[in-house]
XYZ file of C-alpha atoms in Angstrom:
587
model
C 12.102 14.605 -15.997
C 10.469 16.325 -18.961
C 8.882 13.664 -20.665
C 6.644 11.159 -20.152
C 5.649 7.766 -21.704
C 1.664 8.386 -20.944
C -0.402 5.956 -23.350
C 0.499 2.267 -23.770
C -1.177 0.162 -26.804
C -0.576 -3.383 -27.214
C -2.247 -6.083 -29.636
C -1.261 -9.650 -29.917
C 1.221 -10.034 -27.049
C 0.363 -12.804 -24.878
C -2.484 -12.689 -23.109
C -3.219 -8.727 -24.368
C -5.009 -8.834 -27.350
C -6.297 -5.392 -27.928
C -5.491 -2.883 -24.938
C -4.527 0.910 -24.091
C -3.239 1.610 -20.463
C -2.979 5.445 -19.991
C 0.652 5.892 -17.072
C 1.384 8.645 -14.667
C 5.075 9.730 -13.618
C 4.472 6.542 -10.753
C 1.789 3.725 -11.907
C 0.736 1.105 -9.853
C -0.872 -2.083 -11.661
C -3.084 -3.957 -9.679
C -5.420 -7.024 -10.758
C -5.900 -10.321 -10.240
C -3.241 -13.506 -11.005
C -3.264 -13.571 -14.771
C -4.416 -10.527 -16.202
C -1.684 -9.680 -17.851
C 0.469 -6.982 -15.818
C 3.672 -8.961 -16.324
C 2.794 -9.323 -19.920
C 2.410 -5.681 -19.368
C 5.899 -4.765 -18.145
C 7.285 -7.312 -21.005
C 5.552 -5.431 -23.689
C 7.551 -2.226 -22.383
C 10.622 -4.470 -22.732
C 10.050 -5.296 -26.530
C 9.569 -1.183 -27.562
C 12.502 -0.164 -24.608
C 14.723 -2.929 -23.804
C 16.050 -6.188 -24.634
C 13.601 -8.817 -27.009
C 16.117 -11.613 -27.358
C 13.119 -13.147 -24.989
C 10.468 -13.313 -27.777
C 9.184 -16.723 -28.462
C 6.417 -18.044 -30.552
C 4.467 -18.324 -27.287
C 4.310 -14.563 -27.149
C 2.107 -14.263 -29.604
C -1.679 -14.096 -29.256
C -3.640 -16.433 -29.388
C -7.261 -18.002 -28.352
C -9.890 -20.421 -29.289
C -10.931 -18.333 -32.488
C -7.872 -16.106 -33.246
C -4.113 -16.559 -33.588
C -2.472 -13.336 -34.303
C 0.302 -13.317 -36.785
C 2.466 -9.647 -35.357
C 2.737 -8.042 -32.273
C 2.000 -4.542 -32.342
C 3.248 -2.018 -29.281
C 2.103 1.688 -29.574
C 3.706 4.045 -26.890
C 3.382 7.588 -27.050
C 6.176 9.925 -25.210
C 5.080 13.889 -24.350
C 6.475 17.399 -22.735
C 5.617 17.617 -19.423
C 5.992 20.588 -17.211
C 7.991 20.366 -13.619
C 4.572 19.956 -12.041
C 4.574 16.432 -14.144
C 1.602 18.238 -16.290
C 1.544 17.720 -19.963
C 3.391 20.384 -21.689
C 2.933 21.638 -25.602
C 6.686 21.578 -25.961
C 9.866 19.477 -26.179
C 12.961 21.220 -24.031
C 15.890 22.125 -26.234
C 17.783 19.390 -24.692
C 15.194 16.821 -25.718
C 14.587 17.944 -28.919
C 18.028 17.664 -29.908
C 18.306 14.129 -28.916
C 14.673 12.901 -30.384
C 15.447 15.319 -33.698
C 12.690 16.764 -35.451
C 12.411 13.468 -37.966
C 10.887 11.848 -34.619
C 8.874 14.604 -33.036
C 4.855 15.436 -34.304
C 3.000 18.177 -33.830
C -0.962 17.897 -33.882
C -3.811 20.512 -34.840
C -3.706 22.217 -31.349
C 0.512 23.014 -31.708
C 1.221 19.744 -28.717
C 4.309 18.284 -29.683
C 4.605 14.360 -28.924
C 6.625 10.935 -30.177
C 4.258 8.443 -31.465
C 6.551 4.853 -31.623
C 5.231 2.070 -33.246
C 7.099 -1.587 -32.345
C 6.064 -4.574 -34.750
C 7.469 -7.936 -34.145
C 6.775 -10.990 -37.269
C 7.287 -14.085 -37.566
C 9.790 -14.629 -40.649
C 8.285 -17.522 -41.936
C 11.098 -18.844 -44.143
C 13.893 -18.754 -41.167
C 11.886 -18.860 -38.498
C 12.524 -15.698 -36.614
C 11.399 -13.101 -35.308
C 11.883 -9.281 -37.191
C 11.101 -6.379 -34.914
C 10.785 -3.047 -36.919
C 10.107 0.818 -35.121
C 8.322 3.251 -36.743
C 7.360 6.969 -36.182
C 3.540 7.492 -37.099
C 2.093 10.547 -38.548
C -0.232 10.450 -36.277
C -1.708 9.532 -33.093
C -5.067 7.680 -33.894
C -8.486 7.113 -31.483
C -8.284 3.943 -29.778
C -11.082 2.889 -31.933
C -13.239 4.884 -34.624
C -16.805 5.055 -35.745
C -16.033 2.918 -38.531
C -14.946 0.340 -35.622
C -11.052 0.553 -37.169
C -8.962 -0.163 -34.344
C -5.542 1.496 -34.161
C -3.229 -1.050 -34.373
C -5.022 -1.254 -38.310
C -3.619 2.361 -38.942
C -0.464 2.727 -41.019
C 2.722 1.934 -39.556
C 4.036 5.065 -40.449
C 8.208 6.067 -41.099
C 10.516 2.882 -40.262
C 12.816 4.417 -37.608
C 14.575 3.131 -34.877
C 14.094 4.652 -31.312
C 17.113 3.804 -28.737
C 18.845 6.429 -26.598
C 21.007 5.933 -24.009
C 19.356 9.005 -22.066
C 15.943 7.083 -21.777
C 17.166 3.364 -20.667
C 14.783 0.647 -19.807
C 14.868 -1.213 -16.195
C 13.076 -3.905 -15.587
C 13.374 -6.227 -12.450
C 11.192 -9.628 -11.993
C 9.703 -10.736 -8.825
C 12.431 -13.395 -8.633
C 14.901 -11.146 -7.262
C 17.960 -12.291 -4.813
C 20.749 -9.767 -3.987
C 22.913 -13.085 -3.358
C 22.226 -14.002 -6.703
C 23.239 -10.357 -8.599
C 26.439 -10.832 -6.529
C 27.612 -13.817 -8.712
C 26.092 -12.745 -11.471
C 27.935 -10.399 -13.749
C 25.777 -8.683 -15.870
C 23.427 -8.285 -12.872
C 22.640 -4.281 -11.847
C 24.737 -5.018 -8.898
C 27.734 -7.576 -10.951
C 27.900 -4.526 -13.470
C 28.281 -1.811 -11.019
C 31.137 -3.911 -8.930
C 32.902 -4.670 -12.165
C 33.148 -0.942 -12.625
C 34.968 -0.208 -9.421
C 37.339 2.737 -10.033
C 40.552 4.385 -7.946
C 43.217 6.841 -8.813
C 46.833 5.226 -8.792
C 47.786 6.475 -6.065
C 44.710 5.210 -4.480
C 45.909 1.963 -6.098
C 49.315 1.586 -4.706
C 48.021 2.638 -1.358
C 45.253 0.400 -0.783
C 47.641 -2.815 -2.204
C 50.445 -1.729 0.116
C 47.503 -2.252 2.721
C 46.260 -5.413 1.594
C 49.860 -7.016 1.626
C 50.462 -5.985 5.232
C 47.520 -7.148 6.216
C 48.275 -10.670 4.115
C 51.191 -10.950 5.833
C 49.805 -10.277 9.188
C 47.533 -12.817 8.720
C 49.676 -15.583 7.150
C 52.249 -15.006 10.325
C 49.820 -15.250 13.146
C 48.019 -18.444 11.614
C 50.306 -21.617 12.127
C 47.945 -23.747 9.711
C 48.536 -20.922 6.726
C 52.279 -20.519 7.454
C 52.512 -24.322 7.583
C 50.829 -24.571 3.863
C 52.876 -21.672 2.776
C 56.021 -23.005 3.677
C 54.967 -26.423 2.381
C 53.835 -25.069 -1.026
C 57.140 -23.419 -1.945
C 58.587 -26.388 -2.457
C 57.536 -26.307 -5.552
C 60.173 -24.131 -6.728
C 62.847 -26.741 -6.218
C 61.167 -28.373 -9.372
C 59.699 -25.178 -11.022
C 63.014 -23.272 -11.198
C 60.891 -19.946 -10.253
C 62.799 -17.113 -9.678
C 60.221 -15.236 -8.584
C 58.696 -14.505 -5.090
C 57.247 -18.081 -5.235
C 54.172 -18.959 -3.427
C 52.446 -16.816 -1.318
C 48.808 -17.298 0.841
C 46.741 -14.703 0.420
C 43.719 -14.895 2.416
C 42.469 -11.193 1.053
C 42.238 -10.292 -2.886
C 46.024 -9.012 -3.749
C 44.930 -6.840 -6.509
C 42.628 -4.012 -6.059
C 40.951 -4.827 -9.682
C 39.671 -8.517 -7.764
C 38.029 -6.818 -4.641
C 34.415 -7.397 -6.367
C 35.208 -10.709 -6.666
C 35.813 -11.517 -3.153
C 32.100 -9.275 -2.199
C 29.676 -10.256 0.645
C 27.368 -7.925 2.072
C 26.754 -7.703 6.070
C 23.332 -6.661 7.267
C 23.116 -6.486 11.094
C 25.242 -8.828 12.868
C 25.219 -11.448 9.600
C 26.379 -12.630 5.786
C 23.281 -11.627 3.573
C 23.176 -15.240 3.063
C 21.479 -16.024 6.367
C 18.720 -13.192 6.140
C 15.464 -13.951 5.108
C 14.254 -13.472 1.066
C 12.350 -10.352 2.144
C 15.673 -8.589 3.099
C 17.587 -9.803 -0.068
C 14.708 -8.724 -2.379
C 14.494 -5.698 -0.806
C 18.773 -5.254 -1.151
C 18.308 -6.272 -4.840
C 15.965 -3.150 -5.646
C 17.403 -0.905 -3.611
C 20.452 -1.956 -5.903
C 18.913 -1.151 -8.697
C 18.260 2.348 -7.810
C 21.913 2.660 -6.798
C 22.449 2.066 -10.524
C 20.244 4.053 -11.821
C 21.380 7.439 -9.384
C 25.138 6.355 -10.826
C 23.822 6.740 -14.429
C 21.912 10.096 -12.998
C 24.889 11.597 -11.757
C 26.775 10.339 -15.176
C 24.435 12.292 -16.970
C 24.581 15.511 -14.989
C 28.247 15.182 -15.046
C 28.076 14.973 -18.837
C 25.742 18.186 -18.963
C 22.572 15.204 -20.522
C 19.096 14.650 -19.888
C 18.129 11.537 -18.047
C 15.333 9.397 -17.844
C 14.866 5.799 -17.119
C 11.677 3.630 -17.824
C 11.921 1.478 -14.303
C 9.304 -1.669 -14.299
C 9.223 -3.201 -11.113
C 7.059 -6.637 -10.808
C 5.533 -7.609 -6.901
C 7.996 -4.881 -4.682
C 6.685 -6.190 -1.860
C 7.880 -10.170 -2.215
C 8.458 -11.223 1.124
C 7.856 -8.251 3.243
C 5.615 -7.488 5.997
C 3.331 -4.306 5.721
C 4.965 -1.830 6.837
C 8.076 -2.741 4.745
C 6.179 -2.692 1.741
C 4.737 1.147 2.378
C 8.746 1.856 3.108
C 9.916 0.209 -0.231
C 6.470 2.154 -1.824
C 8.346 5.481 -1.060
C 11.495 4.254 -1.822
C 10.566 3.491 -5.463
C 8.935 6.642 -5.417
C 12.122 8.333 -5.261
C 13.967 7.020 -7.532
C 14.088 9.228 -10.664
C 12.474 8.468 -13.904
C 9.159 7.247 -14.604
C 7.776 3.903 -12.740
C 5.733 0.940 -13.186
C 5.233 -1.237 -10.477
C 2.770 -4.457 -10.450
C 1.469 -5.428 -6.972
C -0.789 -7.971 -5.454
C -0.744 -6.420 -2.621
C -3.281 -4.067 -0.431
C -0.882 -2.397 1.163
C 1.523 -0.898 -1.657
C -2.156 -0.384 -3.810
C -3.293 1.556 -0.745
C 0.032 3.982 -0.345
C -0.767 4.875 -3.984
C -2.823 8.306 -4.978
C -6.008 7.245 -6.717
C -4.729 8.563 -10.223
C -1.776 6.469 -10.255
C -3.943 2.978 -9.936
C -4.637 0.911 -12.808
C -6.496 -2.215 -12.153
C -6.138 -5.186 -14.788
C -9.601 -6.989 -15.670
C -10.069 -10.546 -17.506
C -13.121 -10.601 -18.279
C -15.217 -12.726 -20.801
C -13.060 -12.010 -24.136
C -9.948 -9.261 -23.995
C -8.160 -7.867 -21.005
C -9.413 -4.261 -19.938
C -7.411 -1.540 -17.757
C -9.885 0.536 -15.570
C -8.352 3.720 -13.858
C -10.152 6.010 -11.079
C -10.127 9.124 -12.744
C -10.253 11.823 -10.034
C -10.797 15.138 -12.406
C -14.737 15.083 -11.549
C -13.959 14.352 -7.702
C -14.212 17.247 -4.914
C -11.625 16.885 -2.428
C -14.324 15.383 0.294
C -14.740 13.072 -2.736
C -11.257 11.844 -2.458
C -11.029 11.847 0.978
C -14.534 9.636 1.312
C -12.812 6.696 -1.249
C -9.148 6.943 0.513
C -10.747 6.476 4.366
C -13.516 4.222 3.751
C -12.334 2.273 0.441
C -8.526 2.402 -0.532
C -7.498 2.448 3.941
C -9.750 -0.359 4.805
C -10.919 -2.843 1.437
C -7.516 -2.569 -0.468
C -8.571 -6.364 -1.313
C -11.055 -5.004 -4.163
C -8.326 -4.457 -6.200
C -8.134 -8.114 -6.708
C -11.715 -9.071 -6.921
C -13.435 -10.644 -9.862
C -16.665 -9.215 -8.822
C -17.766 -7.468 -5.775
C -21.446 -7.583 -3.531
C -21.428 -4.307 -1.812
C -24.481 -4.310 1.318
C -25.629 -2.480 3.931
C -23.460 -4.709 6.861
C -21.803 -6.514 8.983
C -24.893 -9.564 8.838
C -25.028 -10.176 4.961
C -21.599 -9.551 4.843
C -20.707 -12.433 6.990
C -23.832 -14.621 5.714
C -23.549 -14.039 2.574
C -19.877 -16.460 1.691
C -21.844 -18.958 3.469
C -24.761 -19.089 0.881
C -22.579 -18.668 -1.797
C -20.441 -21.626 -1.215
C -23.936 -23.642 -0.967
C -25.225 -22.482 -4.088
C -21.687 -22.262 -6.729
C -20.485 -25.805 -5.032
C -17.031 -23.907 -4.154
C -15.844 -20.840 -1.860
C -16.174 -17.868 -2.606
C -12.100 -17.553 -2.564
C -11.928 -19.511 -5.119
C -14.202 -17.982 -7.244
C -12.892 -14.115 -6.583
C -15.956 -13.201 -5.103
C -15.421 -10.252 -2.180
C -18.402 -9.033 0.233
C -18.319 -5.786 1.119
C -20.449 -4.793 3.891
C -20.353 -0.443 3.289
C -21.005 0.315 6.991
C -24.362 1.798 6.261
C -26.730 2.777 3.371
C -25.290 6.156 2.957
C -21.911 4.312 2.335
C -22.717 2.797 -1.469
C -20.939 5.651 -3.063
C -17.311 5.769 -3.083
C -17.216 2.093 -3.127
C -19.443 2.367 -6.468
C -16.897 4.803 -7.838
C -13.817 2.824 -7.246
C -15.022 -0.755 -9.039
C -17.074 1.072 -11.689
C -13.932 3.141 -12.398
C -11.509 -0.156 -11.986
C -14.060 -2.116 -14.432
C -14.543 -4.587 -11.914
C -18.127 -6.208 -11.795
C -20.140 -5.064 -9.095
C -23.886 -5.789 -7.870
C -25.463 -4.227 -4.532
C -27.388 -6.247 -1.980
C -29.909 -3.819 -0.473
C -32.206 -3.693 2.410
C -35.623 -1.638 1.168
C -36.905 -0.245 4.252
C -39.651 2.662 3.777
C -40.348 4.081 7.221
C -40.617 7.769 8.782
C -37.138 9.478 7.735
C -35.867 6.512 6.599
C -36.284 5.529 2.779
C -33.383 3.258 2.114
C -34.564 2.014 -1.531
C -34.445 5.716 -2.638
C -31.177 6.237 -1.275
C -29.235 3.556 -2.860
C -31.199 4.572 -6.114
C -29.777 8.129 -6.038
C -25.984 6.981 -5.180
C -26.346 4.157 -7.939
C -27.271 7.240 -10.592
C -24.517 9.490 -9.221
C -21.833 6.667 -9.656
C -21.184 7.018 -13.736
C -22.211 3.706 -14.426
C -23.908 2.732 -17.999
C -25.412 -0.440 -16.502
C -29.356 -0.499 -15.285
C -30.458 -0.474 -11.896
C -32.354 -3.999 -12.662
C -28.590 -5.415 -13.777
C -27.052 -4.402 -10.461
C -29.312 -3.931 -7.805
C -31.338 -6.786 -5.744
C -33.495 -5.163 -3.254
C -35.529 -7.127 -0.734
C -39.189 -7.118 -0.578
C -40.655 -3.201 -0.217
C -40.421 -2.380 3.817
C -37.935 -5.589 4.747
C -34.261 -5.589 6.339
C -32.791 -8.663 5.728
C -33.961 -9.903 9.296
C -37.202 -9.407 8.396
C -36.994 -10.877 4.667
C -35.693 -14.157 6.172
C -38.657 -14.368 8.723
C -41.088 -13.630 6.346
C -39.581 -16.409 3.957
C -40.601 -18.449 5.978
C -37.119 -19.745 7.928
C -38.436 -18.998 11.589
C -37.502 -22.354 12.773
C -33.901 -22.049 11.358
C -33.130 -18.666 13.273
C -34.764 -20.492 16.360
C -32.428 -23.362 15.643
C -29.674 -20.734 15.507
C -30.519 -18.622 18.362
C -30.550 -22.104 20.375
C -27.036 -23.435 19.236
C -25.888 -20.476 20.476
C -26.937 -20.555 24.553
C -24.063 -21.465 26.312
C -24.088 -23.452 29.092
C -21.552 -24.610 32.065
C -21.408 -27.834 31.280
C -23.468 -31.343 30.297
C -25.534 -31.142 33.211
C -25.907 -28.068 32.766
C -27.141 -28.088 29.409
C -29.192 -31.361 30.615
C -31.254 -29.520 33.333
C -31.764 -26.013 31.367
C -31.924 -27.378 27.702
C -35.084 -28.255 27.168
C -36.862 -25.520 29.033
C -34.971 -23.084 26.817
C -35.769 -25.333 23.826
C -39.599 -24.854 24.927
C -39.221 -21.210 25.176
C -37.521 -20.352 21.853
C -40.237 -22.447 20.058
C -42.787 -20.273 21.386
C -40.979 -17.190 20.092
C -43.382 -15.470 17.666
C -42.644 -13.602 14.584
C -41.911 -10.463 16.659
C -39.827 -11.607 18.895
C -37.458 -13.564 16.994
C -36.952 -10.310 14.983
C -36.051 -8.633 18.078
C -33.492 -11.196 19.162
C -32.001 -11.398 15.408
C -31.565 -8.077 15.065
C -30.348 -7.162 18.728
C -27.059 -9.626 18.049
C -26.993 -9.257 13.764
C -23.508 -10.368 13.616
C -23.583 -13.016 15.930
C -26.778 -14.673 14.741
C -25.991 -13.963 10.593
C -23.784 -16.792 9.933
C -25.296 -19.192 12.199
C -28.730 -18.525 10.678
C -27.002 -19.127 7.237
C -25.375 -22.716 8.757
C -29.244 -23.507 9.838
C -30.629 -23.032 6.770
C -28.019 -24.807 4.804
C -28.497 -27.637 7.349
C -32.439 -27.623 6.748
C -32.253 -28.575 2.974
C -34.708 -26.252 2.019
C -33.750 -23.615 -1.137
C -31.473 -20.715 -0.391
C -33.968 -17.368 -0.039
C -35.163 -16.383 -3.150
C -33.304 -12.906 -3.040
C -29.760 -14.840 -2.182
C -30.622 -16.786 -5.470
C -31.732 -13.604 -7.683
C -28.272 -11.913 -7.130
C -26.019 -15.349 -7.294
C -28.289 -15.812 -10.465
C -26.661 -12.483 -11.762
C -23.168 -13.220 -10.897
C -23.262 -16.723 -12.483
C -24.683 -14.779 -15.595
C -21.697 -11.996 -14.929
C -18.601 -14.322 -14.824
C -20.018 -17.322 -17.110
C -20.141 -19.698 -14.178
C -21.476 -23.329 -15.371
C -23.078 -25.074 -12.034
């Protein structure tokens, strides 16, 4: 490889107005619907690829700004075979880049800053897109708060090779489709079908013996043959006159006659998952043809692949096959993904997680250069392997377990007037206090809003308060504890802050509508001795029972107290008070 594109700076384009995305050799984008990932890949496709695409609609704009250019900064660097960032172009590179392209900064690293401005002509009503080589590779903002896409443009100069092509495949992908369609990765590589003449005459000597064959043993195609040559009686042809041929005669229309069997059947009776699948796997056909080309050729190679949603239509396990699939193919890669799975195949490093927050899209990344290898190990098995859903979240509750965790939706759907699905709310239970680390590191890295729900137990050996203090000051965040932590009241599990709230008749409501009896008479001859005996449950003892079955009683405890009327716990409403604030919710 040798190079690598490994910062990314767009302003203006779409939904991006102002934002720098740092790639590795493989980069997966994760994020929420509409947070600008496919804007993303098409921003690549303006500085790399084809821009006969750009509309007016491409260009930013909001309720207080409309932006008048697009600006796309990438910068390209040396890398070493370990894909670590070398000081130095190879000789093989630097002859194709040229020095004109190629700056060097104060510490002697070589690199290719490209600048890509599309206008709006305003006279014609087109779009001009001009490259440029800067002189330099600016912070992303400065202390006089001048952004970079304010610095100068730098040299006009254009930046297209054919030994770094761009790639970019949509999630509307249908190997049926690229077989009627020429220009297609598939349509170009069958137009481009190749033999030797003798290869030629060989195979067409085949093909009309097997014609033949077939014409003679078919009565129905003789019959039309013989039929149709009456034609010469009024043509005059003194040619060979009409002849059936139920295979392509000519070895230059074999692609046009191409269907593709998968198992016992046509392609066209599979499932979209398989033909998606066929399409990319397509694509990296092409791509290892124009690898070989260039080894043949004695060139450098490398491809710029963007890949949007791999895993359309595929169960889980496909997608972690097609994950390693992609990660073979050579050049550098850009995938987008909604998906859990493909996010959770990827190292931490190569995640970047999309955020739309209040005002501008932001692009969080776990950076893993502070992290001890138990570290890593902690956020792959107890984050990334089991809650590959944060990725998508628009803000996540992390607590203690399994009870609030299941309890929790409930409440929330009381007090926002809509689920919590709809919202992009995820609740995480942690599987213990100890647990709040790794799960702070991944969303405070990702830039996803978080806020813990904590239990504040102080007995012997067991200080639970102090504990999620110490893990919320070891996570890197710049936000206070009073921001992002709700505790309960000093000494109280959440069993024991919902009794002493005052909702003992709800839990006894709960812990009743759960008995289960044999049947109506049942029910009719036990019921209301059981009533009598959960009513005289004290304090004590309904904590006991709660806590002995947590996740069985939580969410029927949370259905009681919805049913009751009364107001949510005042805890519950301190930390939906917070996310309301957070996301700009209006109730």
């Amino acid at each position: 490889m040798n190079i690598l594109i490994d910062t990314v700076r767009i302003y203006g384009f779409r939904g991006l107005r102002n934002i720098e995305v740092s790639l590795e050799p493989f980069t997966v984008l994760t994020g929420m619907n509409n947070t600008g990932k496919t804007s993303f890949h098409k921003a690549l496709q303006v500085v790399l690829g084809n821009r006969l695409f750009i509309s007016p609609d491409d260009f930013y704009i909001s309720e207080t700004e409309k932006v008048n250019e697009i600006i796309v900064d990438i910068r390209i660097v040396p890398i070493d075979n370990d894909a670590k960032k070398a000081n130095n172009f190879t000789d093989e590179w630097l002859e194709i880049f040229t020095d004109d392209r190629i700056i060097v900064n104060a510490e002697g690293e070589q690199f290719i800053p490209l600048r890509t401005v599309v206008t709006i002509d305003s006279i014609t009503n087109t779009f001009k897109t001009k490259q440029y080589i800067q002189q330099e590779w600016v912070v992303f903002k400065n202390e006089d708060d001048k952004h970079w896409y304010q610095s100068e443009n730098g040299t006009e100069k254009p930046f297209h090779f054919d030994e770094t092509p761009f790639f970019y495949m949509d999630a509307q992908r249908d190997i049926i489709e690229d077989i009627k369609v020429r220009n297609s990765y598939l349509g170009k590589m069958l137009s481009k079908i190749e033999y030797s003449k003798k290869d030629i005459i060989a195979i067409e000597k085949q093909i009309k013996e097997l014609n033949e064959h077939a014409v003679e043993s078919s009565d129905v195609l003789s019959n039309i043959e013989t039929t149709l040559k009456e034609l010469d009686t009024a043509m005059d042809n003194t040619n060979n006159g009409v002849d059936i041929t139920p295979f392509p005669k000519k070895v230059r229309d074999l692609n046009k006659g191409v269907s593709i069997q998968y198992s016992d059947f046509s392609m066209e009776y599979h499932g979209m998952g398989t033909r998606s699948w066929s399409s990319l796997l397509t694509l990296k056909s092409f791509i290892s043809l124009f690898a070989k080309t260039s080894e043949n050729n004695d060139k450098p190679f490398f491809p710029i692949i963007a890949i949007e949603e791999p895993e359309a239509h595929l169960h889980p396990n496909a997608q972690k096959k097609l994950f390693g699939q992609i990660a073979g193919i050579q050049g550098q890669k850009i995938i987008s993904t909604h998906s859990s799975y493909v996010a959770g195949s990827a190292e931490l490093e190569q995640i970047r997680s999309f955020y739309k927050g209040h005002d501008d899209v932001v692009c969080g990344k776990i950076d893993t250069s502070g992290f001890s290898s138990e570290d890593i190990r902690k956020i792959k098995r107890q984050v990334i392997n089991t809650r590959g859903e944060l990725f998508f979240s628009k803000v996540i509750i992390f607590c203690e377990g399994e009870t609030e965790e299941q309890a929790m939706p409930i409440f929330a759907e009381k007090y926002f007037g809509k689920s919590t699905i709809e919202i992009g709310i995820d609740f995480v239970g942690v599987g213990g206090q100890g647990n709040y680390l790794p799960f702070l590191r991944v969303a405070e890295s990702l830039n996803i809003p978080w806020f813990i729900f904590s239990d504040a137990e102080n007995t012997s050996g067991k200080n639970i308060k102090v504990s999620v203090q110490n893990q919320f000051l070891k996570c890197g965040t710049t936000k206070t504890e009073s921001d992002s932590i709700v505790f309960l009241n000093d000494g109280n599990d959440y069993e024991k802050q919902l009794i002493n709230d005052g909702f003992g008749r709800e839990i006894k409501k709960a812990i009743a509508s759960l008995d289960i009896y044999k049947n109506k008479k049942h029910r009719e001859a036990k019921g209301a001795k059981r009533l009598k005996e959960i009513e005289s449950y004290d304090n004590e003892k309904l904590y006991e029972i709660f806590t002995g079955s947590k996740t069985q009683f939580g969410p029927a405890v949370a259905y009681a107290i919805i049913e009751s009327n009364k107001d949510l716990p005042q805890k519950i409403i301190d930390l939906f008070d917070k996310i309301k604030e957070s996301l700009n919710i209006k109730r």
